[in-house]
Amino acid sequence: MSGRWWFSWRLVGQLGLVVWVIGLSTLTPALAARDVRRVVSAPVYGFDGNDFADLAVGVPWEDVTIGSNTYVNAGAVSVLYGGTIGLSATGDQLWHQGSVSVEEDPEADDEFGAALAAGDFDGDGRADLAVGVPYESVGSTANAGVVHVLYGGPGGLSASGNQLWHQDVPEIDGAVETGDQFGWALAVGDFNGDGRDDLAVGVPYENVGSTTDAGVVHVLYGGPGGLSASGNQLWRQGAGGVLEAAEADDFFGRALTAGDFNGDGRADLAVGVPFEDITIGSVTYADVGAVNVLYGGSSGLSASGNQLWHQDVPEIDGAVGAGDQFGFALTAGDFSGDGRADLAVGVPLEDVGSTTNAGAVNVLYGGSSGLSASGNQLWRQGAGGVLEAAEADDFFGRALTAGDFNGDGRADLAVGVPLEDIPIGSVTYADAGAVNVLYGGSSGLSATGDQLWHQGVPGIDGAVETGDQFGRALAAGDFSGDGRADLAVGVPFEDITIGSVTYVDAGAVAVLYGGSSGLSATGDQLWYQDVSGIEGMSETGDQFGRALAAAKRIRHTYLPTILREG
């Protein structure tokens, strides 16, 4: 019997590669002569390329002093590196404009670090960091916005080869305009499957013609030298085949995430349009929100087969309501373990019955044709087994992240509820914040074993306080290298007391570590700028933890599909 063994490769969760033998088939000589190739994936770890994820922490209201000048709210990014015991202060870094060899000087109110994303743009196996500076002026154009890129190396991030991107860079589509806020949101994915990550940049306040604040998204593609202007794209609604018309105050691009929703080995891009108006019959509902999805291919993202999702799409759970803001937050993860990413959509101002702005999360599942309504879910507190009651102004779904916290090969979902009130004894702390965690399984997410985390949970560092907003930002990464994701939780309005002085809203980040049963308080950490060894110091209003990014992404390479001929 002659033939070949036929192998298929598929990524499982974030853990590596699994090979299935699909069968022994007899192939024609014509097929035998072809160079048949498929995309496979290998994990890329931290900024220094070791086996531990690292954490970038945005401190967008950090004051930066250069010489005798202090630039208020110029912003900074703190970087913590992972190791066998998790994150530590060893080798930590503090980056800002004005750091040695970093392009551009700091200016007041730039908010360097307001958005963050990590990915391997040059394909060297080390993560790189994109930093949004949405209020940076470009020349005399105020608040046009820029994105800095720092590249990883053996010693971690460095200024070597760093880049500054904005709409006035030669060959970049679009034009610099006042108030565009280029870099408001960032997402990383290998959209063309060439083994190097690409960068999507949200510009939600971009005017489209005379239509104000309609919003656009720029895409920069990676290469051997990192990101370049070659082949860059500008996406907006109503152009190039993208569904829906550009309308005033839609804010297309205010949230972004990337995931391989159809399992073809190329990342796809989900674009939040949280202030999209939806018309049903003769009634228009303002600021309902929607999500556009663009699919990747060999030439990168295209409008072919693009989708528009909202709560009035047939079979989608939930009902359209004015001001819901569907798409305010997004994350992608393979919740069912079928090798295709699924999409979680935050709807933080969703009313639950008569309870206003309690919040909800819609989940759409991926398949061979991409996302579909089949098996979609609507999650909210107090329903379907989810812990805690839905309460007014909780904003469940204000932040989202996905990671495999129990190491079972399926992604789990962490949901930020930053305005959750926490009662401790006879005292209720308003807007202290919490995080719900739903675990993945063969049928997707379920409430089985779900968890509710906040600073009043036994064993968690830090005390519950009014207005802390625990869960305002989230990121997942395997900081300890044990094969299970860990969860970083931004608490940007945490007050920090040093000696007799309290720094209001200095900010902190709580870290919960994964295990065989999921996240636990064992070994948890609380990081802020006055922890021993951390660069920088706590100051009032810094908001350490307002943005987070874990430096673990997936790099794609190509291998032959047919491995042995018999």
mmCIF file of C-alpha atoms in Angstrom, residues 325-508:
data_model
loop_
_atom_site.group_PDB
_atom_site.id
_atom_site.type_symbol
_atom_site.label_atom_id
_atom_site.label_comp_id
_atom_site.label_asym_id
_atom_site.label_seq_id
_atom_site.Cartn_x
_atom_site.Cartn_y
_atom_site.Cartn_z
ATOM 1 C CA GLN A 325 -22.402 50.337 24.587
ATOM 2 C CA PHE A 326 -22.021 46.815 23.179
ATOM 3 C CA GLY A 327 -18.352 46.535 22.196
ATOM 4 C CA PHE A 328 -16.935 48.841 24.855
ATOM 5 C CA ALA A 329 -14.485 46.069 25.798
ATOM 6 C CA LEU A 330 -13.352 43.018 23.815
ATOM 7 C CA THR A 331 -11.213 39.929 24.290
ATOM 8 C CA ALA A 332 -10.623 36.717 22.351
ATOM 9 C CA GLY A 333 -9.903 33.223 23.659
ATOM 10 C CA ASP A 334 -10.622 29.617 22.782
ATOM 11 C CA PHE A 335 -13.197 28.940 25.498
ATOM 12 C CA SER A 336 -14.323 25.589 24.044
ATOM 13 C CA GLY A 337 -10.885 24.249 23.126
ATOM 14 C CA ASP A 338 -11.816 23.518 19.514
ATOM 15 C CA GLY A 339 -8.814 25.357 18.072
ATOM 16 C CA ARG A 340 -10.759 28.466 17.067
ATOM 17 C CA ALA A 341 -10.882 31.694 19.025
ATOM 18 C CA ASP A 342 -14.160 32.943 20.451
ATOM 19 C CA LEU A 343 -15.127 36.565 21.118
ATOM 20 C CA ALA A 344 -16.286 38.081 24.407
ATOM 21 C CA VAL A 345 -18.008 41.462 24.090
ATOM 22 C CA GLY A 346 -18.465 43.757 27.050
ATOM 23 C CA VAL A 347 -21.791 45.597 27.327
ATOM 24 C CA PRO A 348 -21.119 47.475 30.565
ATOM 25 C CA LEU A 349 -24.140 49.774 30.489
ATOM 26 C CA GLU A 350 -26.657 47.005 29.769
ATOM 27 C CA ASP A 351 -29.709 47.226 32.011
ATOM 28 C CA VAL A 352 -30.681 44.004 33.761
ATOM 29 C CA GLY A 353 -34.434 44.250 34.146
ATOM 30 C CA SER A 354 -35.011 47.545 35.921
ATOM 31 C CA THR A 355 -31.439 47.629 37.218
ATOM 32 C CA THR A 356 -29.668 50.281 35.174
ATOM 33 C CA ASN A 357 -26.098 49.894 33.921
ATOM 34 C CA ALA A 358 -25.559 46.592 35.691
ATOM 35 C CA GLY A 359 -23.670 45.308 32.659
ATOM 36 C CA ALA A 360 -23.408 42.100 30.671
ATOM 37 C CA VAL A 361 -21.051 40.150 28.416
ATOM 38 C CA ASN A 362 -22.028 38.510 25.123
ATOM 39 C CA VAL A 363 -19.915 35.585 23.883
ATOM 40 C CA LEU A 364 -19.791 34.542 20.215
ATOM 41 C CA TYR A 365 -18.155 31.249 19.270
ATOM 42 C CA GLY A 366 -15.778 30.667 16.387
ATOM 43 C CA GLY A 367 -16.119 28.020 13.696
ATOM 44 C CA SER A 368 -14.770 27.053 10.294
ATOM 45 C CA SER A 369 -16.576 30.048 8.771
ATOM 46 C CA GLY A 370 -15.711 32.409 11.596
ATOM 47 C CA LEU A 371 -17.937 33.775 14.347
ATOM 48 C CA SER A 372 -21.584 32.774 14.369
ATOM 49 C CA ALA A 373 -24.651 33.176 16.544
ATOM 50 C CA SER A 374 -24.760 29.428 17.151
ATOM 51 C CA GLY A 375 -24.450 28.707 20.856
ATOM 52 C CA ASN A 376 -23.876 32.363 21.777
ATOM 53 C CA GLN A 377 -24.184 33.295 25.434
ATOM 54 C CA LEU A 378 -25.164 36.293 27.545
ATOM 55 C CA TRP A 379 -23.538 36.503 30.978
ATOM 56 C CA ARG A 380 -24.431 38.767 33.837
ATOM 57 C CA GLN A 381 -24.186 38.694 37.605
ATOM 58 C CA GLY A 382 -26.966 36.924 39.472
ATOM 59 C CA ALA A 383 -28.082 34.814 36.499
ATOM 60 C CA GLY A 384 -27.112 31.350 35.308
ATOM 61 C CA GLY A 385 -25.043 30.692 38.410
ATOM 62 C CA VAL A 386 -22.781 33.757 38.112
ATOM 63 C CA LEU A 387 -21.784 35.018 41.540
ATOM 64 C CA GLU A 388 -23.033 38.296 42.998
ATOM 65 C CA ALA A 389 -26.250 40.163 42.232
ATOM 66 C CA ALA A 390 -26.669 42.581 39.351
ATOM 67 C CA GLU A 391 -26.721 46.084 40.826
ATOM 68 C CA ALA A 392 -27.133 49.514 39.337
ATOM 69 C CA ASP A 393 -23.949 51.032 37.882
ATOM 70 C CA ASP A 394 -21.722 47.991 38.464
ATOM 71 C CA PHE A 395 -20.442 48.081 34.848
ATOM 72 C CA PHE A 396 -19.945 44.304 34.588
ATOM 73 C CA GLY A 397 -17.934 43.880 31.369
ATOM 74 C CA ARG A 398 -16.070 47.206 31.565
ATOM 75 C CA ALA A 399 -12.808 45.234 31.141
ATOM 76 C CA LEU A 400 -12.148 41.724 29.822
ATOM 77 C CA THR A 401 -9.266 39.311 29.378
ATOM 78 C CA ALA A 402 -8.896 35.629 28.538
ATOM 79 C CA GLY A 403 -6.340 33.087 29.762
ATOM 80 C CA ASP A 404 -6.127 29.413 30.667
ATOM 81 C CA PHE A 405 -6.006 29.772 34.454
ATOM 82 C CA ASN A 406 -6.381 26.046 35.252
ATOM 83 C CA GLY A 407 -4.220 24.647 32.455
ATOM 84 C CA ASP A 408 -6.891 22.439 30.881
ATOM 85 C CA GLY A 409 -6.250 23.712 27.344
ATOM 86 C CA ARG A 410 -9.320 25.931 27.261
ATOM 87 C CA ALA A 411 -9.334 29.673 27.828
ATOM 88 C CA ASP A 412 -11.211 31.141 30.777
ATOM 89 C CA LEU A 413 -12.770 34.608 30.979
ATOM 90 C CA ALA A 414 -12.083 37.324 33.547
ATOM 91 C CA VAL A 415 -14.691 40.101 33.670
ATOM 92 C CA GLY A 416 -13.957 43.419 35.323
ATOM 93 C CA VAL A 417 -16.736 44.941 37.444
ATOM 94 C CA PRO A 418 -14.903 48.090 38.513
ATOM 95 C CA LEU A 419 -17.859 49.891 40.108
ATOM 96 C CA GLU A 420 -18.999 46.922 42.195
ATOM 97 C CA ASP A 421 -19.846 47.909 45.774
ATOM 98 C CA ILE A 422 -18.239 45.629 48.386
ATOM 99 C CA PRO A 423 -19.835 45.178 51.834
ATOM 100 C CA ILE A 424 -17.448 44.313 54.681
ATOM 101 C CA GLY A 425 -19.294 43.860 57.928
ATOM 102 C CA SER A 426 -21.643 46.792 58.351
ATOM 103 C CA VAL A 427 -19.781 49.018 55.912
ATOM 104 C CA THR A 428 -20.307 49.102 52.155
ATOM 105 C CA TYR A 429 -17.456 50.449 50.036
ATOM 106 C CA ALA A 430 -18.876 52.032 46.884
ATOM 107 C CA ASP A 431 -17.089 51.384 43.608
ATOM 108 C CA ALA A 432 -14.398 49.264 45.267
ATOM 109 C CA GLY A 433 -14.527 46.907 42.283
ATOM 110 C CA ALA A 434 -14.424 43.169 41.635
ATOM 111 C CA VAL A 435 -13.604 40.572 38.986
ATOM 112 C CA ASN A 436 -15.792 37.612 38.001
ATOM 113 C CA VAL A 437 -14.057 34.579 36.461
ATOM 114 C CA LEU A 438 -15.880 32.062 34.245
ATOM 115 C CA TYR A 439 -14.124 28.841 33.278
ATOM 116 C CA GLY A 440 -14.018 27.254 29.841
ATOM 117 C CA GLY A 441 -14.991 23.693 28.967
ATOM 118 C CA SER A 442 -15.793 21.450 26.015
ATOM 119 C CA SER A 443 -19.063 23.342 25.503
ATOM 120 C CA GLY A 444 -17.542 26.755 26.126
ATOM 121 C CA LEU A 445 -17.845 28.983 29.165
ATOM 122 C CA SER A 446 -19.953 27.922 32.122
ATOM 123 C CA ALA A 447 -20.674 29.169 35.639
ATOM 124 C CA THR A 448 -19.373 25.915 37.127
ATOM 125 C CA GLY A 449 -16.628 26.841 39.565
ATOM 126 C CA ASP A 450 -16.920 30.546 38.791
ATOM 127 C CA GLN A 451 -15.172 32.945 41.136
ATOM 128 C CA LEU A 452 -15.584 36.489 42.463
ATOM 129 C CA TRP A 453 -12.380 38.301 43.419
ATOM 130 C CA HIS A 454 -11.932 41.583 45.249
ATOM 131 C CA GLN A 455 -9.698 43.002 47.926
ATOM 132 C CA GLY A 456 -11.961 41.772 50.712
ATOM 133 C CA VAL A 457 -11.463 38.097 49.754
ATOM 134 C CA PRO A 458 -9.391 36.321 52.447
ATOM 135 C CA GLY A 459 -5.725 36.125 51.528
ATOM 136 C CA ILE A 460 -5.823 38.943 48.932
ATOM 137 C CA ASP A 461 -3.331 41.752 49.518
ATOM 138 C CA GLY A 462 -4.713 45.242 49.942
ATOM 139 C CA ALA A 463 -7.773 46.563 51.727
ATOM 140 C CA VAL A 464 -11.166 47.336 50.271
ATOM 141 C CA GLU A 465 -11.632 51.078 49.877
ATOM 142 C CA THR A 466 -14.252 53.283 48.295
ATOM 143 C CA GLY A 467 -13.508 54.163 44.686
ATOM 144 C CA ASP A 468 -10.492 51.869 44.134
ATOM 145 C CA GLN A 469 -12.039 50.321 40.989
ATOM 146 C CA PHE A 470 -10.391 46.912 41.283
ATOM 147 C CA GLY A 471 -10.830 45.365 37.827
ATOM 148 C CA ARG A 472 -10.650 48.579 35.766
ATOM 149 C CA ALA A 473 -7.935 46.891 33.635
ATOM 150 C CA LEU A 474 -7.038 43.209 33.194
ATOM 151 C CA ALA A 475 -4.290 41.120 31.587
ATOM 152 C CA ALA A 476 -3.501 37.399 31.565
ATOM 153 C CA GLY A 477 -0.081 35.756 31.161
ATOM 154 C CA ASP A 478 1.931 32.879 32.559
ATOM 155 C CA PHE A 479 4.248 34.897 34.801
ATOM 156 C CA SER A 480 5.555 31.859 36.710
ATOM 157 C CA GLY A 481 6.058 29.600 33.678
ATOM 158 C CA ASP A 482 4.039 26.686 35.085
ATOM 159 C CA GLY A 483 1.810 26.343 32.027
ATOM 160 C CA ARG A 484 -1.149 28.112 33.605
ATOM 161 C CA ALA A 485 -2.134 31.719 33.009
ATOM 162 C CA ASP A 486 -2.101 34.188 35.870
ATOM 163 C CA LEU A 487 -4.277 37.290 36.209
ATOM 164 C CA ALA A 488 -3.118 40.884 36.636
ATOM 165 C CA VAL A 489 -5.822 43.239 37.904
ATOM 166 C CA GLY A 490 -5.484 47.002 37.633
ATOM 167 C CA VAL A 491 -6.587 49.009 40.678
ATOM 168 C CA PRO A 492 -5.752 52.461 39.331
ATOM 169 C CA PHE A 493 -7.519 54.465 42.027
ATOM 170 C CA GLU A 494 -5.908 52.644 44.955
ATOM 171 C CA ASP A 495 -4.571 55.033 47.596
ATOM 172 C CA ILE A 496 -1.001 54.283 48.679
ATOM 173 C CA THR A 497 0.215 55.259 52.150
ATOM 174 C CA ILE A 498 3.959 55.662 52.680
ATOM 175 C CA GLY A 499 4.804 56.554 56.255
ATOM 176 C CA SER A 500 2.412 59.310 57.264
ATOM 177 C CA VAL A 501 1.587 60.397 53.718
ATOM 178 C CA THR A 502 -1.263 59.023 51.619
ATOM 179 C CA TYR A 503 -1.074 59.379 47.855
ATOM 180 C CA VAL A 504 -4.653 59.411 46.550
ATOM 181 C CA ASP A 505 -5.268 57.443 43.344
ATOM 182 C CA ALA A 506 -1.608 56.465 43.040
ATOM 183 C CA GLY A 507 -2.735 53.061 41.791
ATOM 184 C CA ALA A 508 -1.747 49.423 42.164
#
